[in-house]
PDB file of C-alpha atoms in Angstrom:
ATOM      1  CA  UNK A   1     235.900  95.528 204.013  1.00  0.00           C
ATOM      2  CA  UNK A   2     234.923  96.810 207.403  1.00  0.00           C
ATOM      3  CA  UNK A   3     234.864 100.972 207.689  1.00  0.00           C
ATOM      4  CA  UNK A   4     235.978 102.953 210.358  1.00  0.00           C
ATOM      5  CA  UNK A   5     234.006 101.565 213.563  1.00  0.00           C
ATOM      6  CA  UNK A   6     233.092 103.968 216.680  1.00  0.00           C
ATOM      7  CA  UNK A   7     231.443 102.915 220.189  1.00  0.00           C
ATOM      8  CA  UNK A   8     229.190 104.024 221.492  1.00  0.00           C
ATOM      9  CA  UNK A   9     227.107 105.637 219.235  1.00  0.00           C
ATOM     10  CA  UNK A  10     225.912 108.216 222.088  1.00  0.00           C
ATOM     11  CA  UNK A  11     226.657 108.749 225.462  1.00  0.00           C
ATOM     12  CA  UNK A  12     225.508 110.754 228.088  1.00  0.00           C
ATOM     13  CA  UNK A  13     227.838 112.123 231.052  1.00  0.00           C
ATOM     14  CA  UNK A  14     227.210 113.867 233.934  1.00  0.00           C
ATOM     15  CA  UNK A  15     230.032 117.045 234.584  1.00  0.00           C
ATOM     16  CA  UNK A  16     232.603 115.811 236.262  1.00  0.00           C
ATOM     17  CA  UNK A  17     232.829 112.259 234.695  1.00  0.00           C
ATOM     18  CA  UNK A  18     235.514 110.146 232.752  1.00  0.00           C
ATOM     19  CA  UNK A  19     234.225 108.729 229.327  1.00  0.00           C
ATOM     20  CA  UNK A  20     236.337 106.651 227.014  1.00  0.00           C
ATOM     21  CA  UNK A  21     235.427 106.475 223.441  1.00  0.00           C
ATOM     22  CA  UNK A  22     236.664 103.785 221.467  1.00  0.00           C
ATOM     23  CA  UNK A  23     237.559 103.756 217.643  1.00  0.00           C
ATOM     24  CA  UNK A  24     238.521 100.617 214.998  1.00  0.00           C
ATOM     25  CA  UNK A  25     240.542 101.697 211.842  1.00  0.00           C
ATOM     26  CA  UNK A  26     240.156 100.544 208.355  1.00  0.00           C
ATOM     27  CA  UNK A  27     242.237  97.274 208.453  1.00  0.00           C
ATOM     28  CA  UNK A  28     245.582  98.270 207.164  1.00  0.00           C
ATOM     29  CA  UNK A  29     245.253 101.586 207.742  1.00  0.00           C
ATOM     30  CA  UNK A  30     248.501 103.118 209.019  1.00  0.00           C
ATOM     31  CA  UNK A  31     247.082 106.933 210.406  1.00  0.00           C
ATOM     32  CA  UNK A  32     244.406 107.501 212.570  1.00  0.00           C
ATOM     33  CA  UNK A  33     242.491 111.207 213.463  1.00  0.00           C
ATOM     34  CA  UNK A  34     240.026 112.069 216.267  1.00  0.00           C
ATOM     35  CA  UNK A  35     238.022 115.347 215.441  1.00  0.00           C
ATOM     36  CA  UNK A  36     235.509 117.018 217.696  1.00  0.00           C
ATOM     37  CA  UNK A  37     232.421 118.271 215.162  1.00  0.00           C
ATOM     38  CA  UNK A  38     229.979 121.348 216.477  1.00  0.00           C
ATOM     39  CA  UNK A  39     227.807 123.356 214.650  1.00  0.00           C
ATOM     40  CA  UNK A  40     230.034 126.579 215.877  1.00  0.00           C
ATOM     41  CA  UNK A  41     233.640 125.307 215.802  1.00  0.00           C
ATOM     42  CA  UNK A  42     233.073 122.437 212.826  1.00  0.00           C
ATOM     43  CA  UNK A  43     235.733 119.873 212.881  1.00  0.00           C
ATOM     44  CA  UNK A  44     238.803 120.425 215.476  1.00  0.00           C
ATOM     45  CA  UNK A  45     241.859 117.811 215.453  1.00  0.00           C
ATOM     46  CA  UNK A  46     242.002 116.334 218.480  1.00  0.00           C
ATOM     47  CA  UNK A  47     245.043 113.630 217.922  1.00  0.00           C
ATOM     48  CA  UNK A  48     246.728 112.318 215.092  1.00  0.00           C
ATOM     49  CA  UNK A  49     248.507 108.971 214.870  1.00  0.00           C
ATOM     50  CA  UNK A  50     251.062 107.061 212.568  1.00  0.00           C
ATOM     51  CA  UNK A  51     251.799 103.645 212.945  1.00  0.00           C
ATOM     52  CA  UNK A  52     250.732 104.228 216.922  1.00  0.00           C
ATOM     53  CA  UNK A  53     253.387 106.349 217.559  1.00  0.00           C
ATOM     54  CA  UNK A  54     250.987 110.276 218.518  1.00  0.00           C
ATOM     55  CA  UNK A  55     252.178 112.862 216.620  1.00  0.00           C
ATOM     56  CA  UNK A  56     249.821 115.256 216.758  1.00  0.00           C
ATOM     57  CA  UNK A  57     248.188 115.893 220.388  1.00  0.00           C
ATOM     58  CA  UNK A  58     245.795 118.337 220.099  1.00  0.00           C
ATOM     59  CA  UNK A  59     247.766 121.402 221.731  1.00  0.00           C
ATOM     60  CA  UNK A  60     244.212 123.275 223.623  1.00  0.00           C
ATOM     61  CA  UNK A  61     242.678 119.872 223.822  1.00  0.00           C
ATOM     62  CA  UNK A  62     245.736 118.452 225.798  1.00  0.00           C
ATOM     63  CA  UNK A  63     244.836 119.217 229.418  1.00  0.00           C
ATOM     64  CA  UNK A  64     241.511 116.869 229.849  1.00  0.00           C
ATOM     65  CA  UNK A  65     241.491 115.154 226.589  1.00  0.00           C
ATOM     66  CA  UNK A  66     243.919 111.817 225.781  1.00  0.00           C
ATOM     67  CA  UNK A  67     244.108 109.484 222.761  1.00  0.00           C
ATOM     68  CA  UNK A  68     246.171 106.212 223.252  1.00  0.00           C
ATOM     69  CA  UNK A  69     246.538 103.641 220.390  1.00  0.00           C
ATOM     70  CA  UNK A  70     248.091 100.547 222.143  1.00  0.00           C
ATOM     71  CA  UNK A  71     247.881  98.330 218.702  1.00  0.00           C
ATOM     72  CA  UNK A  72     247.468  99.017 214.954  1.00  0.00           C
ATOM     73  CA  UNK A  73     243.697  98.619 215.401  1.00  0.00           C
ATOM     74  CA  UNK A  74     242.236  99.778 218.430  1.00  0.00           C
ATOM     75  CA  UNK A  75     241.855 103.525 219.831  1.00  0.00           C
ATOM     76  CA  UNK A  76     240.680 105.230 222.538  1.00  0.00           C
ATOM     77  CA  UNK A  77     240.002 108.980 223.177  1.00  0.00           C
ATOM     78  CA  UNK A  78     239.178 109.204 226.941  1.00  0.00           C
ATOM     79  CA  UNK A  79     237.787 112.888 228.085  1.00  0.00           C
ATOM     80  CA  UNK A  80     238.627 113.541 232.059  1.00  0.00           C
ATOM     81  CA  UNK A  81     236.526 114.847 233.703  1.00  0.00           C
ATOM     82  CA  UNK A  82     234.341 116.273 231.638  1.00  0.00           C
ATOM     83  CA  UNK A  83     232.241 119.601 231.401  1.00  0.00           C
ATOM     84  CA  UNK A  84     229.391 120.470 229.684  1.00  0.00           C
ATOM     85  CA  UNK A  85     231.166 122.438 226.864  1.00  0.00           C
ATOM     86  CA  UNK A  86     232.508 119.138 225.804  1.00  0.00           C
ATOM     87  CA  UNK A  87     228.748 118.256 224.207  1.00  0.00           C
ATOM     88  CA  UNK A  88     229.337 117.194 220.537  1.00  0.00           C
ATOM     89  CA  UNK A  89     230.144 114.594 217.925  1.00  0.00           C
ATOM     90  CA  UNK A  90     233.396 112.961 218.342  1.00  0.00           C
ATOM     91  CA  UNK A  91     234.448 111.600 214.893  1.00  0.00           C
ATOM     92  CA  UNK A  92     237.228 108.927 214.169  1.00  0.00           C
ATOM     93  CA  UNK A  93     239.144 108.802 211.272  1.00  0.00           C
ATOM     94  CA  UNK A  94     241.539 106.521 209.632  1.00  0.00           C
ATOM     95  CA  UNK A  95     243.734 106.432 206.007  1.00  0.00           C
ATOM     96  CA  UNK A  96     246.499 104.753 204.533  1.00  0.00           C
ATOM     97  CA  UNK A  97     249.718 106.669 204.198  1.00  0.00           C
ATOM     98  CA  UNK A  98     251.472 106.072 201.202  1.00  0.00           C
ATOM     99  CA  UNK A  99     248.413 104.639 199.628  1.00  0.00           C
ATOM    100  CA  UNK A 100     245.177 106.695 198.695  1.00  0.00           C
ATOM    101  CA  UNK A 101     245.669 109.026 201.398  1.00  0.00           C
ATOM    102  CA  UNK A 102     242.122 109.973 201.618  1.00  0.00           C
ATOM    103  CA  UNK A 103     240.432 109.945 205.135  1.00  0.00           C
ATOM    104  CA  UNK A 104     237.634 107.857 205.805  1.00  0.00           C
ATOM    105  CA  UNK A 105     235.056 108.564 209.040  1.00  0.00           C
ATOM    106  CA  UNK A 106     233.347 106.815 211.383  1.00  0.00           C
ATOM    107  CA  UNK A 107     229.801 107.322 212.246  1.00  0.00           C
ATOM    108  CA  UNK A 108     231.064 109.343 215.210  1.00  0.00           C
ATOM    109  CA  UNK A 109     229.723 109.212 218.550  1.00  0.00           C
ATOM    110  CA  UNK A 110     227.596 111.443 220.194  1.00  0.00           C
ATOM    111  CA  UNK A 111     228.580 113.202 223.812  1.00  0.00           C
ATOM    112  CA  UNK A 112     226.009 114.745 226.421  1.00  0.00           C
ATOM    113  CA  UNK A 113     227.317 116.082 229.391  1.00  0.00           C
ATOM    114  CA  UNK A 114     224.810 117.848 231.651  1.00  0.00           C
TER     115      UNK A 114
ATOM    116  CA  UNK B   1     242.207 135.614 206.988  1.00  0.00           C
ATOM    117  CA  UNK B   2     240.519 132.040 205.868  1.00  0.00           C
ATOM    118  CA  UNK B   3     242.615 130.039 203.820  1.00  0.00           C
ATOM    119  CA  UNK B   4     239.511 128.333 203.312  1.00  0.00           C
ATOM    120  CA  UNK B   5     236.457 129.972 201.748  1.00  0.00           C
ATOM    121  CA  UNK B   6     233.705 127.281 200.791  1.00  0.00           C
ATOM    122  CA  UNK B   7     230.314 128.487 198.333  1.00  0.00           C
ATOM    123  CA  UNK B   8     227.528 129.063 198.209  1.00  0.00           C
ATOM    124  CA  UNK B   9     226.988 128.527 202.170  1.00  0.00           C
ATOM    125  CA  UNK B  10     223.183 126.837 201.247  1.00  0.00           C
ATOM    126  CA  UNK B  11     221.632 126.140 197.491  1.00  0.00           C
ATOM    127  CA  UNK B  12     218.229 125.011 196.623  1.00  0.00           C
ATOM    128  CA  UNK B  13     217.558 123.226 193.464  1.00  0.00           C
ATOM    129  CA  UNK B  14     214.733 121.629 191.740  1.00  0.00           C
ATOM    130  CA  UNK B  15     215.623 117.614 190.972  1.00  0.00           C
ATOM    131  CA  UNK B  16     217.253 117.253 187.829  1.00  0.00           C
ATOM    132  CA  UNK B  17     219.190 120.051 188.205  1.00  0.00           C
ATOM    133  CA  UNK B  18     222.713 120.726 188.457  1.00  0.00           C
ATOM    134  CA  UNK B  19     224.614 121.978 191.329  1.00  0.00           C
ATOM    135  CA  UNK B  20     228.172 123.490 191.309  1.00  0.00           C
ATOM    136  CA  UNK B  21     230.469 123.925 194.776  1.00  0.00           C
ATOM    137  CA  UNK B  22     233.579 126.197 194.959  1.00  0.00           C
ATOM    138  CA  UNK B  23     236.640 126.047 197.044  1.00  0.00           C
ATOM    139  CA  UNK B  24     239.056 128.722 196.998  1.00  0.00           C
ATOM    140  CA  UNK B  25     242.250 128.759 199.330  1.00  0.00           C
ATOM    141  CA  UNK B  26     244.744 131.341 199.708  1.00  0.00           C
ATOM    142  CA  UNK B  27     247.568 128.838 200.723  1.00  0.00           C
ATOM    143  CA  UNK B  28     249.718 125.909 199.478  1.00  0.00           C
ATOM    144  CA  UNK B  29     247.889 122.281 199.362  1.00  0.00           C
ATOM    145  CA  UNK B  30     248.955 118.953 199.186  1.00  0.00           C
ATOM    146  CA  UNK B  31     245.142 118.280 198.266  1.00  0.00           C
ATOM    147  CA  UNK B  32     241.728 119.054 198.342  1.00  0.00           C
ATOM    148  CA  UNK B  33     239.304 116.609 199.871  1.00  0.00           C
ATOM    149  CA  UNK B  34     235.446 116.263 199.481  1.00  0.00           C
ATOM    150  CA  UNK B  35     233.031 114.871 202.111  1.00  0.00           C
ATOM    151  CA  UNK B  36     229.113 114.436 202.188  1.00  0.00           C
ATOM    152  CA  UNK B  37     227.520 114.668 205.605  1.00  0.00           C
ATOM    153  CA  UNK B  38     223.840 114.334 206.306  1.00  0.00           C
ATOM    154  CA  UNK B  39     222.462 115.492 209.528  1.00  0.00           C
ATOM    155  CA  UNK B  40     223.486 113.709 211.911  1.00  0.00           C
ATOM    156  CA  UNK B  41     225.594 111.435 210.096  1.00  0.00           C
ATOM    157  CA  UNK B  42     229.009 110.875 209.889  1.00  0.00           C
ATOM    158  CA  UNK B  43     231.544 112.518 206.665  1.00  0.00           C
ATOM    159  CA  UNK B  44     231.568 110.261 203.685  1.00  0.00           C
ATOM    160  CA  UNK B  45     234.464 110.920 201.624  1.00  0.00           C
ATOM    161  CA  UNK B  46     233.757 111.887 197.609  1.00  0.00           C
ATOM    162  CA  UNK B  47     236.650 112.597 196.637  1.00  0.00           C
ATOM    163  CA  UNK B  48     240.504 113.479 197.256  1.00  0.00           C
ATOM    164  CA  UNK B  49     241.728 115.618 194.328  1.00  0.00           C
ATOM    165  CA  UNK B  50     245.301 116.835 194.679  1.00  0.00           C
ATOM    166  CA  UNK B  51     244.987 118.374 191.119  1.00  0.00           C
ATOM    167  CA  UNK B  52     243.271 118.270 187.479  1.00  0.00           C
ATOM    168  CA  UNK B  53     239.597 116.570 187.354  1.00  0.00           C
ATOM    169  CA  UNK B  54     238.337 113.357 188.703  1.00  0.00           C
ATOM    170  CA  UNK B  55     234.479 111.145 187.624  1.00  0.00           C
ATOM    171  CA  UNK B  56     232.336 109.263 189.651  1.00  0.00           C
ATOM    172  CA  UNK B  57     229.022 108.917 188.912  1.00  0.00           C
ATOM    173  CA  UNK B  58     226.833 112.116 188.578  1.00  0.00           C
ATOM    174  CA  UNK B  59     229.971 113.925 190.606  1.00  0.00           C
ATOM    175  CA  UNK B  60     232.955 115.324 189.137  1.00  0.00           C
ATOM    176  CA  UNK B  61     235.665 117.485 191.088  1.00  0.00           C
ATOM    177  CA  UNK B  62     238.387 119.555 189.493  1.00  0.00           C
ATOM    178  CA  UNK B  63     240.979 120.812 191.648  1.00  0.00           C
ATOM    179  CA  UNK B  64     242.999 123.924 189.601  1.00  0.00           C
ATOM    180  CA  UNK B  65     246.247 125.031 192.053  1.00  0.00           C
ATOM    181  CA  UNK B  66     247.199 127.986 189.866  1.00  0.00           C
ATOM    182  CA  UNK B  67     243.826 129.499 190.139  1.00  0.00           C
ATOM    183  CA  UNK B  68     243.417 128.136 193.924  1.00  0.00           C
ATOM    184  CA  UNK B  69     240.535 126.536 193.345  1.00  0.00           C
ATOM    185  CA  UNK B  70     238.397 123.376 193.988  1.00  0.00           C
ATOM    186  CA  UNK B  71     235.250 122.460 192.514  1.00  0.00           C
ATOM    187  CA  UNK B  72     232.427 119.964 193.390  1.00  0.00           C
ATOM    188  CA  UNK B  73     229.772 119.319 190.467  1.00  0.00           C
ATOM    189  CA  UNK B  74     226.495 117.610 190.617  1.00  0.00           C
ATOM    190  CA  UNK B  75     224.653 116.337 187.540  1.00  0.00           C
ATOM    191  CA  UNK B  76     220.906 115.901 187.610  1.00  0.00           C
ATOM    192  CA  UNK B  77     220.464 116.191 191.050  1.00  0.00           C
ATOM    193  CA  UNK B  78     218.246 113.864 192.728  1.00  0.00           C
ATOM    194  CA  UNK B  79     216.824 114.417 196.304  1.00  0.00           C
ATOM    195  CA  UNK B  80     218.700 111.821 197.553  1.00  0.00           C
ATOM    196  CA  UNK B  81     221.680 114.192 197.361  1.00  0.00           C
ATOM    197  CA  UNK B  82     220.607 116.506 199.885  1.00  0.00           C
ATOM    198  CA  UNK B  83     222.820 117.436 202.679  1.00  0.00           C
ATOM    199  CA  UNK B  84     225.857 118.919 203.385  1.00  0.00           C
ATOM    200  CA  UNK B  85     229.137 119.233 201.498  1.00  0.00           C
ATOM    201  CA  UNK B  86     232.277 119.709 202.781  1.00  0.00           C
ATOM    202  CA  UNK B  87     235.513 120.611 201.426  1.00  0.00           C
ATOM    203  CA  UNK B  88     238.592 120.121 203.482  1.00  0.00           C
ATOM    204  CA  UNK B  89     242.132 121.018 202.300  1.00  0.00           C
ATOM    205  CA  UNK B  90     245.650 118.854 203.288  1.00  0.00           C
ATOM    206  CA  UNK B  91     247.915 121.870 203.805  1.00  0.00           C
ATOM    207  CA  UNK B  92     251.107 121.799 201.653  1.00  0.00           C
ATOM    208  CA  UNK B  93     253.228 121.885 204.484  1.00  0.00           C
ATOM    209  CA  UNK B  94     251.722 119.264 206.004  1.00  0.00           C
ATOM    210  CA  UNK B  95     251.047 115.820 205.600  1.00  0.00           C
ATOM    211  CA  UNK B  96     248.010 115.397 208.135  1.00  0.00           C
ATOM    212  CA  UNK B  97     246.493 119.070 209.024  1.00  0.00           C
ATOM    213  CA  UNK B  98     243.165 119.345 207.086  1.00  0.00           C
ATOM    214  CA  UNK B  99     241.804 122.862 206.704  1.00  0.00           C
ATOM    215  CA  UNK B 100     237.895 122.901 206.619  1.00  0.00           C
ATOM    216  CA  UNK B 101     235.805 125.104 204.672  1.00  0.00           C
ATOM    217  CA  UNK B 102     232.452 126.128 206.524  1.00  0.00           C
ATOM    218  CA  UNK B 103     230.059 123.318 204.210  1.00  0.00           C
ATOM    219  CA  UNK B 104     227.326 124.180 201.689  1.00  0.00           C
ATOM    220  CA  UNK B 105     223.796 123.061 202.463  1.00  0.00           C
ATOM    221  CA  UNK B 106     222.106 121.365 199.479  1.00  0.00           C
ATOM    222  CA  UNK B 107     218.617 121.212 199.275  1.00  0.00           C
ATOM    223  CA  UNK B 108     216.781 119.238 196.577  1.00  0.00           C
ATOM    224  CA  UNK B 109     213.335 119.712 196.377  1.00  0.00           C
ATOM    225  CA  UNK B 110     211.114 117.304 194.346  1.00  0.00           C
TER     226      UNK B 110
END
């Protein structure tokens, strides 16, 4: 079976720009996380979705930052515009509610902005 | 205060030795999850332990709520198993928030 899936694997911005990230779930997989990893902050929720529908949005992440899911297996976190402080890995992660539970990761992808 | 607190924050062990990581929490969970991140690379998940113990391979973890704590043990470490752990608790009143302890560095030297 086919993991969690992220593209691109890095990506370099200049401040000011819009970047969309893109994220595949485990097939079957009914919730789906975006985290934002730094060395200072370690791993911030960004959005949470079941079955499509967001429930979690990310509260000081909402002004510049939005997720969409428009099916069960596509995502999309799209940063506008951006700003340098916005540099780090952006992880996507999916799990099966009312199965294992567990949350597998993506291999993340990698933001620049300069 | 941290209702988190992950240790040791870095451990260095000769191979073929064994390596223990503690959890504690100071609030309700629904469980305690384990990850394995190398540098750069992404969280691979070890285990999810909502209670008692649980095997696989060289690793066991035992999650104990009365005592509020969660353990990650390594038998005869190999170098291969250096990198960062991670524990990462599902709060009880919550079906989705994960609380992240701040990782332990594992170094195995040859």
């Amino acid at each position: 079976d086919a993991g969690v899936t992220q593209t691109p694997r890095h990506e370099v911005a200049e401040k000011g720009q819009t970047i969309i990230l893109k994220c595949e779930p485990v097939s079957g997989h009914n919730d789906l996380f975006w985290y934002r990893q730094t060395k200072i902050q370690g791993l911030e929720l960004l959005s949470y979705f079941r079955s499509k529908s967001l429930m979690e949005d990310g509260g000081a992440f909402k002004d510049r930052f939005k997720a969409e899911m428009l099916n069960s297996s596509f995502s999309t976190l799209k940063i506008q515009p951006t700003e340098p402080k916005d540099s780090a890995v952006y992880l996507c992660a999916s799990r099966d509610w009312g199965g294992s539970y567990e949350q597998y990761f993506g291999p993340g992808t990698r933001l620049t902005v300069l | 205060g941290q209702q988190v607190q992950q240790s040791p924050a870095s451990l260095v062990l000769q191979e073929g030795e064994n390596a223990e990581l503690q959890c504690n929490f100071s609030t309700s969970l629904n469980s305690m999850q384990w990850f394995y991140q190398r540098p750069g690379g992404s969280l691979v998940s070890l285990f999810y332990n909502p209670s008692g113990t649980k095997h696989s391979g060289r690793l066991t973890s035992t999650t104990v709520i009365k005592e509020r704590r969660s353990s990650l043990h390594i038998s005869s470490s190999q170098t291969t198993d250096s990198g960062t752990y991670l524990c990462a608790l599902e709060l009880g009143d919550s079906n989705y928030q994960l609380i992240w302890g701040s990782g332990t560095k594992l170094i195995i030297k040859p």
